[in-house]
CSV table of C-alpha atoms and ligand atoms in Angstrom, one decimal:
chain,number,residue,atom,x,y,z
A,133,MET,CA,1.4,32.7,-7.3
A,134,LYS,CA,1.0,29.6,-5.7
A,135,ARG,CA,2.0,29.0,-1.9
A,136,ILE,CA,1.9,25.0,-1.8
A,137,GLY,CA,2.8,22.5,1.1
A,138,MET,CA,3.4,18.9,0.2
A,139,LEU,CA,4.0,15.7,2.5
A,140,THR,CA,4.4,12.0,2.5
A,141,SER,CA,2.4,10.3,5.7
A,142,GLY,CA,2.4,6.5,6.2
A,143,GLY,CA,4.4,3.8,4.9
A,144,ASP,CA,6.6,5.0,1.9
A,145,CYS,CA,6.8,3.0,-1.1
A,146,GLN,CA,8.6,3.7,-4.5
A,147,ALA,CA,7.5,6.7,-6.7
A,148,LEU,CA,6.8,9.1,-4.1
A,149,ASN,CA,9.5,11.5,-5.5
A,150,ALA,CA,8.5,10.7,-9.2
A,151,ALA,CA,5.2,12.1,-8.1
A,152,MET,CA,6.2,14.8,-6.2
A,153,ARG,CA,8.1,15.8,-9.3
A,154,GLY,CA,5.4,15.6,-11.4
A,155,VAL,CA,3.9,17.8,-9.7
A,156,VAL,CA,6.3,20.8,-9.6
A,157,LYS,CA,7.1,20.3,-12.8
A,158,SER,CA,4.0,20.6,-14.0
A,159,LEU,CA,3.6,23.8,-12.5
A,160,ILE,CA,6.7,25.8,-13.5
A,161,PHE,CA,6.0,24.4,-17.1
A,162,SER,CA,2.4,26.1,-16.4
A,163,GLY,CA,4.3,29.5,-16.1
A,164,GLU,CA,2.7,29.4,-12.5
A,165,GLN,CA,4.8,31.6,-9.7
A,166,ILE,CA,5.3,28.9,-7.0
A,167,GLU,CA,6.5,28.0,-3.3
A,168,ILE,CA,6.6,24.7,-2.0
A,169,TYR,CA,7.0,23.9,1.8
A,170,GLY,CA,8.1,20.5,2.2
A,171,PHE,CA,6.7,19.4,5.4
A,172,LEU,CA,8.8,16.6,7.0
A,173,ASN,CA,8.1,13.2,8.5
A,174,GLY,CA,4.5,13.2,7.2
A,175,TYR,CA,1.6,14.8,9.4
A,176,GLN,CA,4.0,15.3,12.3
A,177,GLY,CA,5.7,18.1,10.0
A,178,LEU,CA,2.8,20.0,9.5
A,179,ILE,CA,2.0,19.3,13.3
A,180,TYR,CA,4.6,20.8,14.8
A,181,GLY,CA,5.8,23.3,12.2
A,182,ASN,CA,8.8,21.3,10.8
A,183,TYR,CA,9.4,22.3,7.0
A,184,ARG,CA,12.1,23.2,4.5
A,185,MET,CA,11.5,25.3,2.3
A,186,LEU,CA,11.9,23.7,-1.3
A,187,ASP,CA,13.1,25.0,-5.0
A,188,VAL,CA,13.1,23.5,-7.9
A,189,SER,CA,16.6,22.0,-8.2
A,190,ASP,CA,15.3,19.7,-4.9
A,191,PHE,CA,13.6,17.7,-7.7
A,192,SER,CA,15.9,17.2,-9.8
A,193,GLY,CA,17.2,14.3,-10.1
A,194,ILE,CA,14.2,12.6,-8.6
A,195,LEU,CA,12.4,10.5,-10.8
A,196,THR,CA,14.2,7.1,-10.2
A,197,ARG,CA,14.9,7.6,-6.5
A,198,GLY,CA,13.0,5.4,-4.0
A,199,GLY,CA,11.4,6.4,-0.9
A,200,THR,CA,11.0,10.6,-0.6
A,201,ILE,CA,12.6,13.5,-0.3
A,202,LEU,CA,10.2,15.1,2.8
A,203,GLY,CA,10.8,11.6,5.4
A,204,SER,CA,7.1,10.1,6.2
A,205,SER,CA,5.8,8.9,9.3
A,206,ARG,CA,2.8,6.8,10.7
A,207,THR,CA,0.2,9.4,12.6
A,208,PRO,CA,-2.6,6.9,13.2
A,209,PHE,CA,-5.8,8.8,12.5
A,210,LYS,CA,-7.9,7.2,15.5
A,211,LEU,CA,-5.2,9.5,18.0
A,212,ILE,CA,-5.6,12.5,16.0
A,213,HIS,CA,-7.9,14.0,18.2
A,214,GLU,CA,-6.3,12.9,21.2
A,215,PRO,CA,-4.0,15.8,22.2
A,216,ASP,CA,-0.1,14.5,22.3
A,217,ALA,CA,2.4,14.4,25.5
A,218,ASN,CA,2.3,18.2,26.2
A,219,GLY,CA,-1.0,18.6,25.7
A,220,LEU,CA,-1.1,20.0,22.0
A,221,ASP,CA,-4.5,19.8,19.8
A,222,LYS,CA,-3.1,18.4,16.3
A,223,VAL,CA,-5.9,19.3,14.3
A,224,GLU,CA,-5.7,22.7,15.6
A,225,ALA,CA,-1.8,22.8,15.0
A,226,MET,CA,-2.3,21.6,11.9
A,227,LYS,CA,-4.4,24.0,10.5
A,228,HIS,CA,-1.9,26.8,12.4
A,229,SER,CA,1.0,25.9,10.5
A,230,TYR,CA,-1.5,25.9,7.0
A,231,TYR,CA,-2.6,29.2,7.4
A,232,LYS,CA,0.8,31.0,9.3
A,233,LEU,CA,2.3,30.2,5.9
A,234,ASN,CA,-0.3,31.4,4.4
A,235,LEU,CA,-0.8,28.4,2.0
A,236,ASP,CA,-3.1,28.3,-1.0
A,237,CYS,CA,-2.8,24.3,-0.6
A,238,LEU,CA,-1.8,21.1,0.4
A,239,VAL,CA,-0.6,18.5,-1.5
A,240,ILE,CA,-0.8,14.7,0.5
A,241,LEU,CA,0.4,11.4,-0.7
A,242,GLY,CA,-0.5,8.5,1.1
A,243,GLY,CA,-2.7,6.1,1.7
A,244,ASN,CA,-5.6,4.7,3.6
A,245,GLY,CA,-4.6,5.9,6.9
A,246,THR,CA,-3.7,9.2,5.1
A,247,HIS,CA,-6.5,9.7,3.4
A,248,LYS,CA,-8.9,9.9,6.5
A,249,THR,CA,-6.6,12.2,7.9
A,250,ALA,CA,-6.5,14.7,4.8
A,251,ASN,CA,-10.3,14.7,4.3
A,252,LEU,CA,-10.9,15.8,8.1
A,253,LEU,CA,-8.4,18.9,7.3
A,254,ARG,CA,-10.6,19.3,3.8
A,255,GLU,CA,-13.7,19.0,6.2
A,256,GLU,CA,-11.6,21.8,8.7
A,257,GLY,CA,-11.6,23.9,6.0
A,258,LEU,CA,-8.0,23.7,4.1
A,259,ASN,CA,-7.5,23.0,0.6
A,260,VAL,CA,-6.4,19.4,-0.4
A,261,VAL,CA,-5.4,17.3,-3.4
A,262,THR,CA,-3.7,13.9,-2.3
A,263,LEU,CA,-2.0,11.6,-4.3
A,264,PRO,CA,-2.9,7.9,-4.3
A,265,LYS,CA,0.6,5.6,-2.9
A,266,THR,CA,0.9,2.8,-1.5
A,267,ILE,CA,2.4,-0.7,-2.5
A,268,ASP,CA,-1.0,-2.5,-1.0
A,269,ASN,CA,-2.7,-0.9,-3.9
A,270,ASP,CA,-6.0,-1.0,-1.6
A,271,LEU,CA,-6.9,2.6,-1.4
A,272,TRP,CA,-10.5,3.0,-2.6
A,273,GLY,CA,-12.0,4.8,-5.8
A,274,THR,CA,-8.5,4.0,-7.9
A,275,ASP,CA,-8.2,1.0,-10.0
A,276,MET,CA,-3.8,1.1,-9.0
A,277,THR,CA,-1.6,3.0,-6.7
A,278,PHE,CA,2.0,4.3,-7.7
A,279,GLY,CA,3.9,1.9,-5.6
A,280,PHE,CA,2.3,-1.4,-6.2
A,281,GLN,CA,3.8,-2.5,-9.7
A,282,SER,CA,7.4,-1.9,-8.3
A,283,ALA,CA,6.7,-3.6,-5.5
A,284,VAL,CA,4.8,-6.4,-7.5
A,285,ASP,CA,8.4,-6.7,-9.5
A,286,ILE,CA,10.4,-7.1,-6.7
A,287,ALA,CA,7.8,-10.1,-4.8
A,288,THR,CA,7.9,-11.7,-8.3
A,289,ASN,CA,11.6,-11.7,-8.5
A,290,ALA,CA,11.7,-13.7,-4.9
A,291,ILE,CA,9.8,-15.9,-6.2
A,292,ASP,CA,11.8,-16.4,-9.3
A,293,CYS,CA,14.4,-17.4,-6.9
A,294,ILE,CA,12.7,-19.1,-4.8
A,295,HIS,CA,11.5,-21.7,-7.5
A,296,THR,CA,15.1,-22.8,-8.5
A,297,THR,CA,16.4,-24.1,-5.4
A,298,ALA,CA,12.8,-25.5,-4.7
A,299,ASP,CA,13.3,-27.6,-7.8
A,300,SER,CA,16.6,-28.8,-6.3
A,301,HIS,CA,15.7,-29.4,-3.4
A,302,GLY,CA,12.1,-30.7,-3.7
A,303,ARG,CA,10.8,-29.0,-1.1
A,304,VAL,CA,7.7,-26.7,-0.2
A,305,PHE,CA,8.4,-23.3,-0.3
A,306,ILE,CA,6.3,-20.4,1.2
A,307,VAL,CA,6.9,-16.8,0.2
A,308,GLU,CA,5.3,-14.1,2.0
A,309,VAL,CA,3.9,-10.9,0.5
A,310,MET,CA,3.3,-7.7,1.9
A,311,GLY,CA,-0.6,-6.0,1.8
A,312,HIS,CA,-1.6,-5.6,5.1
A,313,LYS,CA,-5.6,-6.7,4.9
A,314,VAL,CA,-5.4,-7.4,1.1
A,315,GLY,CA,-4.1,-9.8,-1.4
A,316,TYR,CA,-3.1,-7.7,-5.0
A,317,LEU,CA,0.4,-7.8,-4.0
A,318,THR,CA,-0.1,-11.3,-3.5
A,319,LEU,CA,-2.1,-12.4,-6.0
A,320,ASN,CA,-0.2,-10.5,-8.6
A,321,ALA,CA,3.5,-11.5,-8.0
A,322,GLY,CA,1.8,-14.9,-7.2
A,323,MET,CA,0.6,-14.9,-10.4
A,324,ALA,CA,4.1,-13.5,-12.3
A,325,GLY,CA,5.8,-15.8,-10.5
A,326,GLY,CA,4.4,-19.7,-11.1
A,327,ALA,CA,3.3,-19.8,-7.7
A,328,ASP,CA,1.2,-23.7,-7.3
A,329,ILE,CA,-0.8,-21.5,-4.0
A,330,ILE,CA,-1.8,-18.5,-3.2
A,331,LEU,CA,-3.2,-16.9,0.2
A,332,ILE,CA,-5.0,-14.0,0.3
A,333,PRO,CA,-6.9,-12.5,3.2
A,334,GLU,CA,-10.4,-12.4,1.1
A,335,ILE,CA,-10.5,-16.2,0.6
A,336,PRO,CA,-9.8,-17.9,3.9
A,337,TYR,CA,-8.1,-21.1,3.5
A,338,ASP,CA,-8.5,-24.5,4.8
A,339,ILE,CA,-5.2,-26.6,5.6
A,340,LYS,CA,-7.0,-29.3,3.8
A,341,LYS,CA,-7.4,-27.9,0.8
A,342,ILE,CA,-4.0,-26.5,0.8
A,343,VAL,CA,-1.9,-30.2,1.6
A,344,GLN,CA,-4.4,-32.0,-1.0
A,345,ALA,CA,-3.1,-29.3,-3.5
A,346,ILE,CA,0.4,-30.2,-2.8
A,347,ASP,CA,-0.4,-34.1,-2.9
A,348,GLU,CA,-1.9,-33.7,-6.0
A,349,ARG,CA,0.9,-31.9,-7.6
A,350,LYS,CA,3.4,-34.7,-6.0
A,351,LYS,CA,1.1,-37.2,-8.3
A,352,ARG,CA,1.4,-35.3,-11.5
A,353,GLY,CA,5.5,-35.3,-10.8
A,354,SER,CA,6.2,-31.9,-9.5
A,355,LYS,CA,9.2,-32.3,-7.1
A,356,PHE,CA,8.4,-28.9,-5.3
A,357,THR,CA,5.6,-26.1,-4.4
A,358,ILE,CA,5.7,-22.9,-4.4
A,359,ILE,CA,3.1,-21.0,-1.5
A,360,ALA,CA,2.8,-17.2,-2.1
A,361,VAL,CA,1.0,-16.4,1.1
A,362,ALA,CA,-0.4,-12.9,2.2
A,363,GLU,CA,0.8,-11.3,5.4
A,364,GLY,CA,-2.8,-11.3,5.7
A,365,ALA,CA,-4.2,-14.8,5.0
A,366,ILE,CA,-6.5,-15.7,7.3
A,367,SER,CA,-7.9,-19.3,7.8
A,368,LYS,CA,-11.8,-20.4,7.9
A,369,GLU,CA,-11.4,-21.1,11.3
A,370,ASP,CA,-10.0,-17.8,12.0
A,371,ALA,CA,-12.3,-16.2,9.8
A,372,LYS,CA,-15.1,-17.1,11.7
A,373,LEU,CA,-14.0,-15.8,14.9
A,374,SER,CA,-15.2,-12.1,16.5
A,375,LYS,CA,-12.9,-9.5,16.5
A,376,LYS,CA,-12.6,-10.1,20.6
A,377,GLU,CA,-11.7,-13.7,20.1
A,378,TYR,CA,-9.4,-13.7,17.5
A,379,LYS,CA,-7.6,-10.9,19.4
A,380,LYS,CA,-7.2,-13.2,22.5
A,381,LYS,CA,-6.2,-16.2,19.8
A,382,MET,CA,-3.6,-13.5,18.4
A,383,GLU,CA,-2.1,-12.9,22.0
A,384,ASN,CA,-0.8,-16.2,22.5
A,385,TYR,CA,0.6,-16.8,18.8
A,386,PRO,CA,3.6,-18.9,18.8
A,387,TYR,CA,4.6,-18.2,14.8
A,388,PRO,CA,6.1,-14.7,14.0
A,389,SER,CA,3.8,-14.7,11.3
A,390,VAL,CA,0.6,-16.5,9.5
A,391,SER,CA,3.4,-18.3,6.7
A,392,TYR,CA,5.2,-19.9,10.1
A,393,GLU,CA,1.8,-21.2,10.9
A,394,VAL,CA,0.7,-22.3,7.4
A,395,ALA,CA,4.4,-24.3,7.5
A,396,ALA,CA,3.8,-25.7,10.4
A,397,GLU,CA,0.4,-27.4,9.3
A,398,ILE,CA,2.2,-28.7,6.5
A,399,LEU,CA,4.9,-30.0,7.9
A,400,LYS,CA,2.5,-31.8,10.4
A,401,LYS,CA,0.1,-33.0,7.9
A,402,THR,CA,2.6,-34.4,5.4
A,403,GLY,CA,6.2,-34.9,6.9
A,404,GLN,CA,7.6,-32.7,4.3
A,405,GLU,CA,10.1,-30.1,4.8
A,406,VAL,CA,8.7,-26.6,4.5
A,407,ARG,CA,10.8,-23.2,4.2
A,408,VAL,CA,9.8,-19.7,4.9
A,409,THR,CA,11.1,-17.2,2.9
A,410,VAL,CA,9.7,-13.2,4.1
A,411,PRO,CA,11.1,-10.1,1.5
A,412,GLY,CA,9.2,-8.1,3.9
A,413,HIS,CA,10.2,-4.0,3.1
A,414,THR,CA,12.1,-4.9,-0.1
A,415,GLN,CA,8.7,-4.6,-1.3
A,416,ARG,CA,9.3,-1.2,-0.4
A,417,GLY,CA,12.8,-0.2,-1.0
A,418,GLY,CA,14.8,0.5,-4.2
A,419,SER,CA,14.1,2.7,-7.3
A,420,PRO,CA,10.3,2.7,-9.0
A,421,CYS,CA,9.2,0.2,-11.6
A,422,PRO,CA,8.7,2.4,-15.0
A,423,TYR,CA,5.2,2.0,-15.4
A,424,ASP,CA,5.1,3.5,-11.5
A,425,ARG,CA,7.7,6.3,-12.9
A,426,VAL,CA,5.4,7.1,-15.5
A,427,PHE,CA,2.3,6.8,-13.6
A,428,ALA,CA,3.0,9.1,-10.9
A,429,SER,CA,4.7,11.3,-12.9
A,430,ARG,CA,1.1,11.5,-14.3
A,431,LEU,CA,-0.7,11.9,-11.4
A,432,GLY,CA,1.4,14.9,-10.5
A,433,ALA,CA,0.9,16.6,-14.0
A,434,GLU,CA,-2.9,16.3,-12.7
A,435,ALA,CA,-2.2,17.1,-8.9
A,436,GLY,CA,-1.1,20.3,-10.4
A,437,LYS,CA,-3.6,20.8,-13.1
A,438,LEU,CA,-5.9,20.5,-10.4
A,439,ILE,CA,-4.3,23.0,-8.0
A,440,LEU,CA,-4.4,25.4,-11.0
A,441,LYS,CA,-7.7,25.3,-11.4
A,442,GLY,CA,-8.5,24.9,-7.8
A,443,GLU,CA,-10.2,22.2,-7.4
A,444,TYR,CA,-9.6,21.2,-3.8
A,445,GLY,CA,-10.6,18.4,-2.1
A,446,PHE,CA,-10.1,15.6,-4.2
A,447,MET,CA,-7.5,12.5,-4.5
A,448,VAL,CA,-5.9,11.7,-8.3
A,449,GLY,CA,-7.2,8.6,-8.7
A,450,TYR,CA,-6.8,5.8,-11.9
A,451,ARG,CA,-10.1,4.4,-13.2
A,452,ASN,CA,-11.1,2.5,-16.6
A,453,ARG,CA,-7.6,3.8,-17.9
A,454,GLU,CA,-8.2,7.4,-17.3
A,455,VAL,CA,-6.7,9.4,-14.9
A,456,VAL,CA,-10.0,11.0,-13.0
A,457,LYS,CA,-10.3,12.7,-9.8
A,458,VAL,CA,-12.0,11.7,-6.8
A,459,PRO,CA,-13.9,13.3,-3.9
A,460,LEU,CA,-12.1,12.4,-0.8
A,461,GLU,CA,-15.3,12.1,0.8
A,462,ASP,CA,-15.8,9.1,-1.1
A,463,VAL,CA,-12.4,7.8,-0.5
A,464,ALA,CA,-11.9,8.5,3.2
A,465,GLY,CA,-12.4,5.2,5.4
A,466,LYS,CA,-12.9,2.9,2.9
A,467,LEU,CA,-10.5,0.0,1.7
A,468,LYS,CA,-10.5,-1.8,-2.0
A,469,LYS,CA,-10.6,-5.7,-1.9
A,470,ILE,CA,-10.2,-8.2,-3.8
A,471,GLN,CA,-13.4,-9.9,-4.8
A,472,PRO,CA,-13.3,-13.5,-4.6
A,473,ASP,CA,-15.6,-14.3,-7.8
A,474,SER,CA,-13.7,-11.5,-9.6
A,475,SER,CA,-12.1,-12.7,-13.3
A,476,ILE,CA,-8.7,-13.0,-12.3
A,477,ILE,CA,-9.8,-15.0,-9.2
A,478,LYS,CA,-11.7,-17.3,-11.7
A,479,GLU,CA,-8.5,-17.3,-14.4
A,480,ALA,CA,-5.8,-18.0,-11.6
A,481,LYS,CA,-8.0,-21.4,-10.8
A,482,MET,CA,-8.6,-21.8,-14.8
A,483,LEU,CA,-4.5,-22.2,-14.9
A,484,GLY,CA,-4.9,-24.4,-11.9
A,485,ILE,CA,-3.9,-22.3,-9.1
A,486,SER,CA,-4.8,-23.1,-5.7
A,487,PHE,CA,-6.6,-20.6,-3.1
A,488,GLY,CA,-6.4,-22.9,-0.5
A,489,ASP,CA,-10.9,-22.8,-0.4
B,709,F6P,O1,0.9,-0.3,3.6
B,709,F6P,C1,2.4,-0.7,2.8
B,709,F6P,C2,2.8,-1.4,4.4
B,709,F6P,O2,3.9,-2.0,3.5
B,709,F6P,C3,2.0,-3.1,4.4
B,709,F6P,O3,1.7,-3.9,3.1
B,709,F6P,C4,2.9,-3.7,5.6
B,709,F6P,O4,1.9,-4.1,6.4
B,709,F6P,C5,2.8,-2.4,6.3
B,709,F6P,O5,3.3,-1.0,5.2
B,709,F6P,C6,4.0,-2.4,7.1
B,709,F6P,O6,4.3,-1.1,7.7
B,709,F6P,P1,5.6,-1.0,8.8
B,709,F6P,O7,6.8,-0.4,7.7
B,709,F6P,O8,5.2,0.1,9.6
B,709,F6P,O9,5.9,-2.2,9.6
């Protein structure tokens, strides 16, 4: 008999349900008796002992359902050691929930912040297995996170839709793509959608180069230009600022996001009409794509295997096309970023895509 606590934390994404279903199915089909305690709304459920006992039927019919049946929330790691409003020690409270229910382990699905707390719980002596979710694909230790491919599909679709209207009107269009501080989503959706210019945080841009790329397209007879801008894209000048200076600049920032700044600069320098589209949270919503359904199910099944073997303290990840277990202490606190000299960037440049550098 295994008593398993499960939670989904941080921003949601597609295939969280598929992954949890994978864990539970693999355990059931192994013949192991299990009890599943689903903590509601991420670490909040673990802190405040808010859980629901789940049975097999809860995991039926959820392979294709987006979101998470457990709910999610953000519990910032930097505040984890600070008592809550009523003076509750959050770390002790999480341990209390675990021991009170006599759990064998916790299965935690999350991204970067979630993994820091998961690793802390491991250090505190709890048995933890994690699964890598995020549309950002920025989790260290795994080549791929689930949610990413589904979000690429949605962001690509947004760029595809913009293409036809951009062509009709001969405008410059910006599509702002999520991804927090990394550019995987923008790079992949940008390339898949045929964007002419792609701006990602890992390659700070020079507005003059962007204008130059637009002008060159015009000279070649193109009526329009599509720019995929990562929400975390940054100019060369801003990249040189210290953290403090950058924070100060952002205090008086007149734009809703970087895309609007780029749009204003292009208008100022070229007089051309620019339109900004922000698909926002649609990128995290809806049904997981087939790739993510398969991928998350596989990772879930492998997490079930680790639980059966009693191997704890690992994230189930994916490297060089193999499902692997990665020690949590190696994952926590590290960000996976695009290397500006990686082959995908070189290939994109060979295709004529400008990164504004
Ligand atoms: O980490 C996933 C993500 O969607 C990022 O791409 C984005 O920056 C952030 O979450 C948005 O967070 P929230 O849903 O809390 O606004």
